[in-house]
PDB file of C-alpha atoms in Angstrom:
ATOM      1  CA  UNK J   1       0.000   0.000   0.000  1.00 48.00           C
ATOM      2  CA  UNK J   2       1.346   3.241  -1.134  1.00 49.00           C
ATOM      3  CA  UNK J   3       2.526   5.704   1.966  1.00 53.00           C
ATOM      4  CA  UNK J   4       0.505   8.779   2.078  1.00 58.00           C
ATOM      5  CA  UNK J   5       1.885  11.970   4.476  1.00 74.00           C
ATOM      6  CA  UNK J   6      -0.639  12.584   7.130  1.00 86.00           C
ATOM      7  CA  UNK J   7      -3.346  15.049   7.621  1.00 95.00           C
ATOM      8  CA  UNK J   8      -2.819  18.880   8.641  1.00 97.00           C
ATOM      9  CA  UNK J   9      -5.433  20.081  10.514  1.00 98.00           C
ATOM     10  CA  UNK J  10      -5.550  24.125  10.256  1.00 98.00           C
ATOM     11  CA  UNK J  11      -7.918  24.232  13.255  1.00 98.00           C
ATOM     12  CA  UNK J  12      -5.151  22.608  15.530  1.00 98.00           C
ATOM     13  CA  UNK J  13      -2.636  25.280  15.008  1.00 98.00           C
ATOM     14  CA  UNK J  14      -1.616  27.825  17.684  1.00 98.00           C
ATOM     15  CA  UNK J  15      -4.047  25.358  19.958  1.00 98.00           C
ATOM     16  CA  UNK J  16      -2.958  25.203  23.639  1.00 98.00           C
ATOM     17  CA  UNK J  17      -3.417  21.703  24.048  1.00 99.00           C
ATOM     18  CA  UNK J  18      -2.856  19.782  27.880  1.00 99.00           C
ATOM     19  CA  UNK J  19      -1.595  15.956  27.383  1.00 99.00           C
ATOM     20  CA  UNK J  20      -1.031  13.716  30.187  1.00 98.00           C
ATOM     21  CA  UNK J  21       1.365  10.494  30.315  1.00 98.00           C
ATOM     22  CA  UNK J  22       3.415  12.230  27.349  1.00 98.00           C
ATOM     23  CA  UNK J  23       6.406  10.372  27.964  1.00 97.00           C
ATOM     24  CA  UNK J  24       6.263   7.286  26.758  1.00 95.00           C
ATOM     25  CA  UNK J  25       4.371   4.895  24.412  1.00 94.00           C
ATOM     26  CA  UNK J  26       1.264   6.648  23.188  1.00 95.00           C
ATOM     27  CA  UNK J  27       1.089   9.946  24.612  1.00 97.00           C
ATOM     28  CA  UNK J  28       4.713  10.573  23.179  1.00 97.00           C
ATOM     29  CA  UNK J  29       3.506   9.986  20.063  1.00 97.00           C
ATOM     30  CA  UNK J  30       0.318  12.096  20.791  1.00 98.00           C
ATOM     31  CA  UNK J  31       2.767  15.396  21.541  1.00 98.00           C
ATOM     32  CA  UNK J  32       4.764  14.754  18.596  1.00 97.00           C
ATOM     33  CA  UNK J  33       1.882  14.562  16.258  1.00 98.00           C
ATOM     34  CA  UNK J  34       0.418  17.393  17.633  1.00 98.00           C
ATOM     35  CA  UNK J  35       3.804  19.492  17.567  1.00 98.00           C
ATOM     36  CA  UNK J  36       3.517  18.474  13.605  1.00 98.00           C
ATOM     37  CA  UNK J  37      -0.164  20.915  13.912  1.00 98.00           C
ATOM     38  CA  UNK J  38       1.701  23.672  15.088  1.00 98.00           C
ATOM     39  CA  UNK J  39       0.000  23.288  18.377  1.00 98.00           C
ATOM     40  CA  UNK J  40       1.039  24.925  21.821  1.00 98.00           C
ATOM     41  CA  UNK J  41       1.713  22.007  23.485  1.00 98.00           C
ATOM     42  CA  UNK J  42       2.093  21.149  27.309  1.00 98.00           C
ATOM     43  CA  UNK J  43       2.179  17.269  28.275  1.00 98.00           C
ATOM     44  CA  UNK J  44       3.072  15.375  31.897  1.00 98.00           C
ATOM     45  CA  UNK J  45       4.107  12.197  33.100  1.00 98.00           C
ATOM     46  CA  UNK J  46       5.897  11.276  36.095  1.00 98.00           C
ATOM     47  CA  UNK J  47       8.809  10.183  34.046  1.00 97.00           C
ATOM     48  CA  UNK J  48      11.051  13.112  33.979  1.00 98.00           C
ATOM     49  CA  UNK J  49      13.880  11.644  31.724  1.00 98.00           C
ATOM     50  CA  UNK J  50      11.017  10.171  29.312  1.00 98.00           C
ATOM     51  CA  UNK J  51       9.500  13.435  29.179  1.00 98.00           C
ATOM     52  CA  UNK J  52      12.996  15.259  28.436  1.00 98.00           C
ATOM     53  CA  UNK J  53      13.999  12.815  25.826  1.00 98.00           C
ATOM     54  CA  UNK J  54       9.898  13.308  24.309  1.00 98.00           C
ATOM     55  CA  UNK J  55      10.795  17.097  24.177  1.00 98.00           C
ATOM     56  CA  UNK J  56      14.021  16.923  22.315  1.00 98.00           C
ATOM     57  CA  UNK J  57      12.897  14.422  20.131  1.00 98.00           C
ATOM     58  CA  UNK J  58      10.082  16.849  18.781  1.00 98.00           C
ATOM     59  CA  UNK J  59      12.831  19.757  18.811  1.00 98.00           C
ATOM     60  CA  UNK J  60      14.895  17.085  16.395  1.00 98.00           C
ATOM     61  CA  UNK J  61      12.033  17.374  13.786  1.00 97.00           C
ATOM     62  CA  UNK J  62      12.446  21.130  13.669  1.00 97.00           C
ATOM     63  CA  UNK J  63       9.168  21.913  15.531  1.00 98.00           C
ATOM     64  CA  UNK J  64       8.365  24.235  18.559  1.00 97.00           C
ATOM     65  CA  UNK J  65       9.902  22.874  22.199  1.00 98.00           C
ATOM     66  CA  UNK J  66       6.729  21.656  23.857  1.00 98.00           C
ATOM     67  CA  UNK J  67       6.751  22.396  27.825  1.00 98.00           C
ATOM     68  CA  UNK J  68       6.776  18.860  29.826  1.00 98.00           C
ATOM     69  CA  UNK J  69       6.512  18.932  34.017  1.00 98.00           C
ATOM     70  CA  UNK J  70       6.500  16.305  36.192  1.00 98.00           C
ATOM     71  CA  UNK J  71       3.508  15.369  37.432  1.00 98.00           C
ATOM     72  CA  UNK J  72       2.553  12.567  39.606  1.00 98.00           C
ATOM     73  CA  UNK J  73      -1.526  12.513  38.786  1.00 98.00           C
ATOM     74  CA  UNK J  74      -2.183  10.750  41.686  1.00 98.00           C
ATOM     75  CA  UNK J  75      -1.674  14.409  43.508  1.00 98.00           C
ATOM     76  CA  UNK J  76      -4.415  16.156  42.099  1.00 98.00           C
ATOM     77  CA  UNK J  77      -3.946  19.630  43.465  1.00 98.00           C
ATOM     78  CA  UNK J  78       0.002  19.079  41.642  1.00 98.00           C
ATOM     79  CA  UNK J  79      -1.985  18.468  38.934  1.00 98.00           C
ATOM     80  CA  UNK J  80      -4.227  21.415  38.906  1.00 98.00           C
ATOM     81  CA  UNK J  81      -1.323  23.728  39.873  1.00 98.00           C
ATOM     82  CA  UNK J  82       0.194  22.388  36.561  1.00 98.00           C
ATOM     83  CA  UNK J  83      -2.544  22.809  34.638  1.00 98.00           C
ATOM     84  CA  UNK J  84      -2.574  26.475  35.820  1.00 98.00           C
ATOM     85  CA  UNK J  85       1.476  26.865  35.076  1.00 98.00           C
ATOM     86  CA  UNK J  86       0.934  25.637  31.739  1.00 98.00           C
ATOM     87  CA  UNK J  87      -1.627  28.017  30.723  1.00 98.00           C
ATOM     88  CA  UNK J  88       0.449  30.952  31.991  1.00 98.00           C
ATOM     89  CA  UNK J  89       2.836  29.453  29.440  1.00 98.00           C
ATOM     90  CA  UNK J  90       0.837  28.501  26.296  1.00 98.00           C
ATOM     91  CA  UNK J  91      -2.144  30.391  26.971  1.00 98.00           C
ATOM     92  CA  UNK J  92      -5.845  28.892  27.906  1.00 98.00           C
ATOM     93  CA  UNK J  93      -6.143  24.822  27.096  1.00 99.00           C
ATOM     94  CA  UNK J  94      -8.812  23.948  24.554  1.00 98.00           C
ATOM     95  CA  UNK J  95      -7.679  20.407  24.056  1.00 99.00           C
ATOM     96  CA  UNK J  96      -7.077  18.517  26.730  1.00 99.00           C
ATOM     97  CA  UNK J  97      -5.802  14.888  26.182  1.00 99.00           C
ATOM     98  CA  UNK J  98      -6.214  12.615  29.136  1.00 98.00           C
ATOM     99  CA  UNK J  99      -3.822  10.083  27.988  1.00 97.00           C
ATOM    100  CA  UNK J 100      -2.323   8.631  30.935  1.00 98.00           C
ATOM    101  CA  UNK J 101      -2.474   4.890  32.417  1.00 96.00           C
ATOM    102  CA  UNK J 102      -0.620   2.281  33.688  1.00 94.00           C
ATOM    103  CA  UNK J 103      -1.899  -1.320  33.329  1.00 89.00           C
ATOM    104  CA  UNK J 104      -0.026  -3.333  35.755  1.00 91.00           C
ATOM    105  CA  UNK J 105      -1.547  -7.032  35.770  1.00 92.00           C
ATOM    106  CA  UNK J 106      -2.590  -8.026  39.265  1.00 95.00           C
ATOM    107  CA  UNK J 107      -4.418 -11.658  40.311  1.00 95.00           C
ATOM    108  CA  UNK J 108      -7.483 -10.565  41.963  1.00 97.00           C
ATOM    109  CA  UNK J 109      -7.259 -12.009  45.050  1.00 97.00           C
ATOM    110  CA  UNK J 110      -3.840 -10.166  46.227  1.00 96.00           C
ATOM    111  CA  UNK J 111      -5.839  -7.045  45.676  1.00 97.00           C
ATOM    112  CA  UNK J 112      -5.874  -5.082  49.134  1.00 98.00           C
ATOM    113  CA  UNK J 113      -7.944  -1.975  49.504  1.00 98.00           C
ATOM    114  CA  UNK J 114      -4.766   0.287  49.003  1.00 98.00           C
ATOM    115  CA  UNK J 115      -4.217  -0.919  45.949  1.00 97.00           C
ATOM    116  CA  UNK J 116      -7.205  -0.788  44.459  1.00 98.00           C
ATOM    117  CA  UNK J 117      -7.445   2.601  45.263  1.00 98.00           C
ATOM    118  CA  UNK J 118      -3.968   3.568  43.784  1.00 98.00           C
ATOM    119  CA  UNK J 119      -5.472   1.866  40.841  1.00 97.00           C
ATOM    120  CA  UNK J 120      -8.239   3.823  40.258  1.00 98.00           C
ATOM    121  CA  UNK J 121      -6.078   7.026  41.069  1.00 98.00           C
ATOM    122  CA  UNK J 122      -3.608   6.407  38.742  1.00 97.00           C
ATOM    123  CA  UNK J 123      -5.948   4.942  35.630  1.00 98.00           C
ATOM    124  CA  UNK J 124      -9.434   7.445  36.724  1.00 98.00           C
ATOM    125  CA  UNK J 125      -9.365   9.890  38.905  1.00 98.00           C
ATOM    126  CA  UNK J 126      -7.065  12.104  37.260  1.00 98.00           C
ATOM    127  CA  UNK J 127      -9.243  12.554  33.772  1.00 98.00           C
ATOM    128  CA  UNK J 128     -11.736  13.928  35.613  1.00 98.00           C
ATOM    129  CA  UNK J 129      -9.876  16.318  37.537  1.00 98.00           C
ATOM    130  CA  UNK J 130      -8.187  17.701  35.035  1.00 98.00           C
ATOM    131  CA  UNK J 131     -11.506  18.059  33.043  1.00 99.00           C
ATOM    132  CA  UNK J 132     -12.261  20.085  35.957  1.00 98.00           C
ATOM    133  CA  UNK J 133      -9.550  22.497  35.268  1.00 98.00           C
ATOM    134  CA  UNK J 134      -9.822  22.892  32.315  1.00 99.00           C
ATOM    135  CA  UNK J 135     -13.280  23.182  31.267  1.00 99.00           C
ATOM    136  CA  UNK J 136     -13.654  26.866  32.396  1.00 98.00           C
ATOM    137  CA  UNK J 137     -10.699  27.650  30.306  1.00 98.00           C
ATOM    138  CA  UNK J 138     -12.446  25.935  27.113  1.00 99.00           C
ATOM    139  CA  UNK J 139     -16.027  27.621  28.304  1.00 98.00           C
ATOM    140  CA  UNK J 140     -14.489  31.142  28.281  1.00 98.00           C
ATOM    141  CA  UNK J 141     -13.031  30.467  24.495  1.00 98.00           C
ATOM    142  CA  UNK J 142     -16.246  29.083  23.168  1.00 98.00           C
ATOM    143  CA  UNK J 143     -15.354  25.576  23.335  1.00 98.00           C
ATOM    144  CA  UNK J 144     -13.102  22.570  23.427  1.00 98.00           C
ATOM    145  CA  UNK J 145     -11.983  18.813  22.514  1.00 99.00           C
ATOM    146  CA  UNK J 146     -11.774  16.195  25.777  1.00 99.00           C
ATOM    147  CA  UNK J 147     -10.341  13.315  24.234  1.00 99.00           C
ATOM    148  CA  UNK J 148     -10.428  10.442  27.118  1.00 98.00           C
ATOM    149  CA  UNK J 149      -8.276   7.113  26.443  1.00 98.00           C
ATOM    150  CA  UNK J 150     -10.497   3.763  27.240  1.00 97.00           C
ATOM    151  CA  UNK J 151      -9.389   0.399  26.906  1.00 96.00           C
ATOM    152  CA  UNK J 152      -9.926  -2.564  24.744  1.00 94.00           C
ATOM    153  CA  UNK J 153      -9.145  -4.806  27.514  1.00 92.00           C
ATOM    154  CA  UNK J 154     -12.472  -5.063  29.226  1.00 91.00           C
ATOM    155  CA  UNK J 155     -14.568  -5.046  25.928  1.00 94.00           C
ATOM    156  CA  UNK J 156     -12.786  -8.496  25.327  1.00 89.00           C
ATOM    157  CA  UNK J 157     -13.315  -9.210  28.979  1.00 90.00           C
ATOM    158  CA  UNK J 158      -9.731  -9.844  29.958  1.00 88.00           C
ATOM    159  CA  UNK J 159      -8.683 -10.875  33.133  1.00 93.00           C
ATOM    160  CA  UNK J 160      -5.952 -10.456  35.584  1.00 94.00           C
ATOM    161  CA  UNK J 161      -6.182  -6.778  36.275  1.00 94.00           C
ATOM    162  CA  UNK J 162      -9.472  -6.292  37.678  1.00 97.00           C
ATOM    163  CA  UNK J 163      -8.986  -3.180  38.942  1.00 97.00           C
ATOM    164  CA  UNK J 164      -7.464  -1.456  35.936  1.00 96.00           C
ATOM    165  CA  UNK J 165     -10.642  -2.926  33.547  1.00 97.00           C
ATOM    166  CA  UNK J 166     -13.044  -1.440  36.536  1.00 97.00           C
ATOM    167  CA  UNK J 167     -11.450   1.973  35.764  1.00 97.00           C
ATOM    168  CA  UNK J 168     -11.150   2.071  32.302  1.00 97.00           C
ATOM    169  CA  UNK J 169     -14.733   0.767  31.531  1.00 97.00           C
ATOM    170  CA  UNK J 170     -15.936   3.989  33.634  1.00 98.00           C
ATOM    171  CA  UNK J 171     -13.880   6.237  31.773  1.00 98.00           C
ATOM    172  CA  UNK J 172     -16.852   5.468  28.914  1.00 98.00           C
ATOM    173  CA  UNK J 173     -19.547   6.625  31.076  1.00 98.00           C
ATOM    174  CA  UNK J 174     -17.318   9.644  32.555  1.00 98.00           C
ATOM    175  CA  UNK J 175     -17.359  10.269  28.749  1.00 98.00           C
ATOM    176  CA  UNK J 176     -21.112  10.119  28.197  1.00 98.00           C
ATOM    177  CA  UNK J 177     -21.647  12.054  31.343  1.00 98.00           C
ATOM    178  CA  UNK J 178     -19.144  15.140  30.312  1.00 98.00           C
ATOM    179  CA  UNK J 179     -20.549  15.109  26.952  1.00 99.00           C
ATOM    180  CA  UNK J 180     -24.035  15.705  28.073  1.00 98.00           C
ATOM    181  CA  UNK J 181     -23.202  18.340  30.590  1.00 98.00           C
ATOM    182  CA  UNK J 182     -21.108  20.730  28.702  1.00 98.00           C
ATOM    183  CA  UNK J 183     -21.913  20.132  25.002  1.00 98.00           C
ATOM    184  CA  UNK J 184     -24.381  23.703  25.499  1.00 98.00           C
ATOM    185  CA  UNK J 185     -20.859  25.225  25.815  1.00 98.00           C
ATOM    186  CA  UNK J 186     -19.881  23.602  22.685  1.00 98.00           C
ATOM    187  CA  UNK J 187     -17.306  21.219  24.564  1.00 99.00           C
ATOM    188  CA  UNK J 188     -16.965  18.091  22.666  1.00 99.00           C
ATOM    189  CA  UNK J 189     -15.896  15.048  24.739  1.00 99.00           C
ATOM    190  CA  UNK J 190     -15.071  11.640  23.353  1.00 99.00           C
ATOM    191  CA  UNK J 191     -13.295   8.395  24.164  1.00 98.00           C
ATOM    192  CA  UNK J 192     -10.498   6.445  22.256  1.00 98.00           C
ATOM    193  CA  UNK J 193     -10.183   3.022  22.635  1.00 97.00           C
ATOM    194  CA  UNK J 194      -7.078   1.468  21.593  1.00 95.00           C
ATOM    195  CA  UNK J 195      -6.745  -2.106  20.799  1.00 88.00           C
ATOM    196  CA  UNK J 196      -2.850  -3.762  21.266  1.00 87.00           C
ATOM    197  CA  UNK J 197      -0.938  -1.124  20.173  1.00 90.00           C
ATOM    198  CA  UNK J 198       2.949  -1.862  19.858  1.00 81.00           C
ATOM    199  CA  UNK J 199       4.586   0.041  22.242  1.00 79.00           C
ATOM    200  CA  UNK J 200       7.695  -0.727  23.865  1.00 75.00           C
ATOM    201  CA  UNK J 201       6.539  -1.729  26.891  1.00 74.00           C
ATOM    202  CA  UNK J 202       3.936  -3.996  25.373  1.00 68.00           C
ATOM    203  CA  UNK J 203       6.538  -5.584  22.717  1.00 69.00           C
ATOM    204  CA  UNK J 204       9.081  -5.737  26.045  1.00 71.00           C
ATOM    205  CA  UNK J 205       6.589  -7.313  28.676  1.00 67.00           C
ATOM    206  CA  UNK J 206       4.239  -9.079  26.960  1.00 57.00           C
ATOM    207  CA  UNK J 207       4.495  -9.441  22.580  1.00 69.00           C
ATOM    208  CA  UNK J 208       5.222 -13.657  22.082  1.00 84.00           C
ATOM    209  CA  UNK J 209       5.339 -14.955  18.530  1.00 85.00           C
ATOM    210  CA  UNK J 210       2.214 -17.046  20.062  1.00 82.00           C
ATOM    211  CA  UNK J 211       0.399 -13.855  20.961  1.00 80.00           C
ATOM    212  CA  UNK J 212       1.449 -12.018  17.452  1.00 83.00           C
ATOM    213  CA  UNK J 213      -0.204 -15.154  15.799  1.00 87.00           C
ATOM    214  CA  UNK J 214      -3.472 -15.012  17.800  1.00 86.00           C
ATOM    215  CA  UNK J 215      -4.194 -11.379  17.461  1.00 85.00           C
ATOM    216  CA  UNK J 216      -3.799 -11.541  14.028  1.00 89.00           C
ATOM    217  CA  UNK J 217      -5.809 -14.216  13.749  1.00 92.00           C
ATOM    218  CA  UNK J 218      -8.399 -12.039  15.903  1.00 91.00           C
ATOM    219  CA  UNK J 219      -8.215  -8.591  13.774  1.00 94.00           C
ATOM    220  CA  UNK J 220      -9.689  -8.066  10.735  1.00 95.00           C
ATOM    221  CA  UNK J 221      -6.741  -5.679   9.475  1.00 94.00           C
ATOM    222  CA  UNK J 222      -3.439  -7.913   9.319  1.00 95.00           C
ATOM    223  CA  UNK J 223      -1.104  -5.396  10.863  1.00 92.00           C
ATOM    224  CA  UNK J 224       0.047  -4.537  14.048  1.00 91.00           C
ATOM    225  CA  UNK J 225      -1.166  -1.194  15.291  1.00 92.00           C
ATOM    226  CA  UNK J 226       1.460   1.573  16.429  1.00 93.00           C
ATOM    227  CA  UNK J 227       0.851   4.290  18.473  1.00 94.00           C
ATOM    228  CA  UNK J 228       1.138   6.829  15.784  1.00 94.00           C
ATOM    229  CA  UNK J 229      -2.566   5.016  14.414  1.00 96.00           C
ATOM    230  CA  UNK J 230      -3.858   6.109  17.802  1.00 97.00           C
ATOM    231  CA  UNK J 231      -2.275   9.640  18.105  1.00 97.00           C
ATOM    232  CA  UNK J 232      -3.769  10.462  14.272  1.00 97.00           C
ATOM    233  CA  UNK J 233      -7.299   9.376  15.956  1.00 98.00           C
ATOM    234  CA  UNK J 234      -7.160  11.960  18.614  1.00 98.00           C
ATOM    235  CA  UNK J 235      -5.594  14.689  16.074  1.00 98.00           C
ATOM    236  CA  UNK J 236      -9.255  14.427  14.337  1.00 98.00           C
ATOM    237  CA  UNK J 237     -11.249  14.065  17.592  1.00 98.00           C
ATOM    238  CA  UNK J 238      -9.491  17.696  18.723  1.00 98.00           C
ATOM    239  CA  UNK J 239      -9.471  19.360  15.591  1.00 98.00           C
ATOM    240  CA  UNK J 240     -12.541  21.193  14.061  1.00 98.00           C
ATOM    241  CA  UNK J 241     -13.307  18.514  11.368  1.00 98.00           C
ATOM    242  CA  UNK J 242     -15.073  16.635  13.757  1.00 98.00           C
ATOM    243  CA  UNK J 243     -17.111  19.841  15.405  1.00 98.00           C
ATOM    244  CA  UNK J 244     -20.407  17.508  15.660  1.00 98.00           C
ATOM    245  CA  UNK J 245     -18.818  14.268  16.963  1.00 98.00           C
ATOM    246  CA  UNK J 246     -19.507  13.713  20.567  1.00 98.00           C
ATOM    247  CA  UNK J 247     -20.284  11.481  23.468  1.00 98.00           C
ATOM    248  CA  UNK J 248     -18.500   8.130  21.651  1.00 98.00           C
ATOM    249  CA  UNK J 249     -16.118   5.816  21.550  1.00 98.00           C
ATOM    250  CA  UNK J 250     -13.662   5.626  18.795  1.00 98.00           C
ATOM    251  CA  UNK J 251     -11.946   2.201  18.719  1.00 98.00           C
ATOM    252  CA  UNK J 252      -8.724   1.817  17.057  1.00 97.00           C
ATOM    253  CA  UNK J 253      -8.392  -2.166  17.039  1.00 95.00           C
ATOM    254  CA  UNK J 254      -8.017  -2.997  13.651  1.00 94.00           C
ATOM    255  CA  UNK J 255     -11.438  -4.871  13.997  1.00 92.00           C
ATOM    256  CA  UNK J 256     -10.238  -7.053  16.957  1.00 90.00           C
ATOM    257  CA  UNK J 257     -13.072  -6.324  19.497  1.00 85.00           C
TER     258      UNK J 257
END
C-alpha cells in the first residue's frame, strides 16, 4: 500500500493543548503529532527523563519545544497547579488529552484496599480532575476537545487486572456524562479506545510470537497497530473537522473487538 503523508489540521494550530502520560508509548507519540499541527503544546508524566527525551525528540524534527513537568496525577492539586502553570505558558487549554495509564496485571485475590485505590487514582481519577480544570478555560473560548483514552481490555473481557478494567470501563460513562453536561458550551468530549498497540513496553513485557499469531488471527486488518494510528485518531477528535462528533467511543483495534 502506497505511503501517504498525514493530515494537517488548520484548526489545531496555535491550539494550547494539555496531554497527560506524554512520555512514553502513546502519549509521546500524541505530543509529537500534535507538535507536527503547530500546536502549543504542554504534556506530563511522572517520568522526567522520558518526558525530556519526548521534548528533544520533537525539537529534532524542527518543531516548537513543547513544555513537559513532572507530574505525579495521583496528587491532584500538583496536577491542577500544573494545569494552571501551563496556561500561563501557552495560553488557555482547549484540548485537553487525558492520555495517561498504567496497566499493571494483578491476580485478583492479592488485591488489598490500598491498591485498588492507587489503581483507580492512577488509571481514573485524574481525567476527571483535570476536566475540571480545564473546562472553564475551554467555556471562556467558546469551546473545546476532551479526548479520554479507554481500553480494549475489558470489551474483550480480559482478566488479571481487575482493577485497571473497573477503571477504564468507567472512563466510557465519565465520557457520556461530560458530553451531556457541557456540550451547550460547545465542549466536545469523546473516548479512544485502543486495541494492542505496539509500544515498547507492550513488545518488552508481553508481545510472544504465540500472541502475534493469535491477534492476528483475531483482527480483521493484518497489521500490528502503532501508536502513531492512535495519536492520528485523537488529532481528528481535537481538531474542528469533527465539530459535531460527541459522546462516543472511537476504537482503534483494527477490527479485533
Amino acid at each position: 500500500m502506497t505511503a501517504h503523508a498525514n493530515a494537517i489540521y488548520p484548526s489545531l494550530k496555535d491550539r494550547a493543548v494539555f496531554i497527560t502520560g506524554g512520555g512514553g508509548g502513546i502519549g509521546a507519540s500524541v505530543v509529537q503529532h500534535f507538535a507536527e499541527q503547530g500546536s502549543r503544546i504542554v504534556f506530563v508524566d511522572i517520568d522526567a527523563a522520558g518526558g525530556q527525551r519526548v521534548v528533544e525528540q520533537v525539537m529534532a524534527k524542527g518543531h516548537a519545544a513543547p513544555h513537559f513537568f513532572q507530574c505525579d496525577l495521583r496528587d491532584i492539586e500538583a496536577l491542577k497547579a500544573t494545569i494552571a502553570k501551563g496556561a500561563e505558558a501557552v495560553g488557555p487549554f482547549t484540548v485537553l488529552v487525558n492520555n495517561a495509564a498504567h496497566d499493571e496485571r494483578h491476580p485478583t485475590m492479592d488485591v488489598t484496599v490500598e491498591y485498588w485505590e492507587d489503581r483507580l487514582q492512577v488509571n481514573l481519577r485524574h481525567q476527571f480532575f483535570a476536566a475540571q480544570a480545564i473546562i472553564p478555560m475551554m467555556k471562556a473560548a467558546g469551546g473545546g476537545a476532551i479526548v479520554n483514552f479507554g481500553s480494549s481490555s475489558w470489551h474483550k473481557g480480559q482478566g488479571g487486572m481487575p482493577a485497571y478494567v473497573t477503571a477504564k470501563a468507567g472512563i466510557e460513562a465519565l465520557t457520556r456524562s461530560l458530553a451531556r453536561d457541557f456540550g451547550p458550551d460547545n465542549i466536545r468530549v469523546n473516548c479512544v479506545v485502543p486495541g494492542w498497540i505496539m509500544t515498547e513496553r507492550q513488545i518488552e513485557k508481553w508481545l510472544t510470537p504465540e500472541g502475534e499469531e493469535t491477534l492476528m488471527k483475531q483482527q480483521c486488518l493484518k497489521q500490528k497497530l502503532t501508536p502513531a494510528d492512535v495519536a492520528r485518531m485523537v488529532l481528528w477528535l481535537a481538531a474542528d473537522d469533527s465539530r459535531m462528533v460527541t459522546s462516543h467511543n472511537f476504537f482503534v483495534d483494527a477490527g479485533w473487538i
